[in-house]
Amino acid sequence: MSSSSFSSKIFRVADLGCSVGPNTYFAVQNIINSVKLKYQETDVEFQAFFNDQISNDFNVLYLPSDREYFVAGAPGPFQGRLFPKNSIHFVHSSYSIHWLSSVPEELVDKDSSAYNKGKIYYTSAQEQVFEAYTAQFAKGITSFLNARAQEVVHGGFMALLIPCFPDGTPHSQCNVEAMFDLLEDSLMDLVNMGLVSEAKVDFFNLPMYRTSPQELKGLIT
């Protein structure tokens, strides 16, 4: 990125999927410190946009009194547009892109071959369930990248940290995915004990998907 990319003397950073913890402060401050060190610009002002779902507690993100940037909230799903065209210089997102905008509709449709009865994820489900998750993730990441392509200035950057599993490794053999199988079994135990209705478990599916580097590259290119 050349200094002309922020000739307006305003450098804008967006943290997508920021949640409410201090990690987002550290990330934004590290980005700002790196820009200052790189360009030695003394009269540039910084603006940070914190993005997450509308239910997120954005008030917590405005608390640091010693911040070196102006701050604003940008609530809404990051799979779509959030900012004006050519307005953002640096997009950061850490462990958020694997969250889906919604659970695939087929999973709760009793007439669908991907109806995920008695399960909450795809690791131990039938192939149609996994395919529904894959299609939903592909749709979301494509929309995400298209939106950022319009919002990021020419020469801007994106830093995305995305949890993945190694190429060629079945989902069922990943430790994190196995944890969800345990959660699924625990919920079914509650159903068998009469503490939770079976219909509630059938309706609940985790809205996340872990891709592989190979799959992600295919979607990007």
Short mmCIF file of C-alpha atoms in Angstrom, two decimals, residues 11 13-15 18 24-25 28 32 45-51 58-65 67-74 83:
data_model
loop_
_atom_site.label_atom_id
_atom_site.label_comp_id
_atom_site.label_asym_id
_atom_site.label_seq_id
_atom_site.Cartn_x
_atom_site.Cartn_y
_atom_site.Cartn_z
CA PHE A 11 -6.84 5.63 7.54
CA VAL A 13 -9.64 -0.05 9.79
CA ALA A 14 -12.54 -2.51 10.03
CA ASP A 15 -12.59 -5.47 12.41
CA CYS A 18 -15.19 -8.29 16.66
CA THR A 24 -10.22 -6.51 19.05
CA TYR A 25 -8.54 -3.54 20.79
CA VAL A 28 -6.70 -2.59 15.82
CA ILE A 32 -2.36 1.32 13.60
CA GLU A 45 -6.00 10.30 11.63
CA PHE A 46 -7.27 6.77 12.24
CA GLN A 47 -10.82 5.49 12.35
CA ALA A 48 -11.82 1.99 13.46
CA PHE A 49 -15.10 0.25 12.69
CA PHE A 50 -16.15 -2.66 14.88
CA ASN A 51 -18.52 -5.09 13.22
CA PHE A 58 -20.85 -2.61 21.12
CA ASN A 59 -20.81 -0.29 24.15
CA VAL A 60 -17.96 -2.30 25.65
CA LEU A 61 -15.83 -1.58 22.58
CA TYR A 62 -15.97 2.17 23.12
CA LEU A 63 -14.50 2.08 26.62
CA PRO A 64 -10.70 2.44 26.19
CA SER A 65 -10.03 6.11 26.94
CA ARG A 67 -7.23 4.91 22.14
CA GLU A 68 -5.50 6.67 19.26
CA TYR A 69 -8.37 6.42 16.83
CA PHE A 70 -11.97 7.42 16.31
CA VAL A 71 -14.36 4.54 16.76
CA ALA A 72 -17.76 3.52 15.40
CA GLY A 73 -19.93 0.42 15.37
CA ALA A 74 -21.00 -1.25 12.12
CA PHE A 83 -19.29 0.40 4.19
#
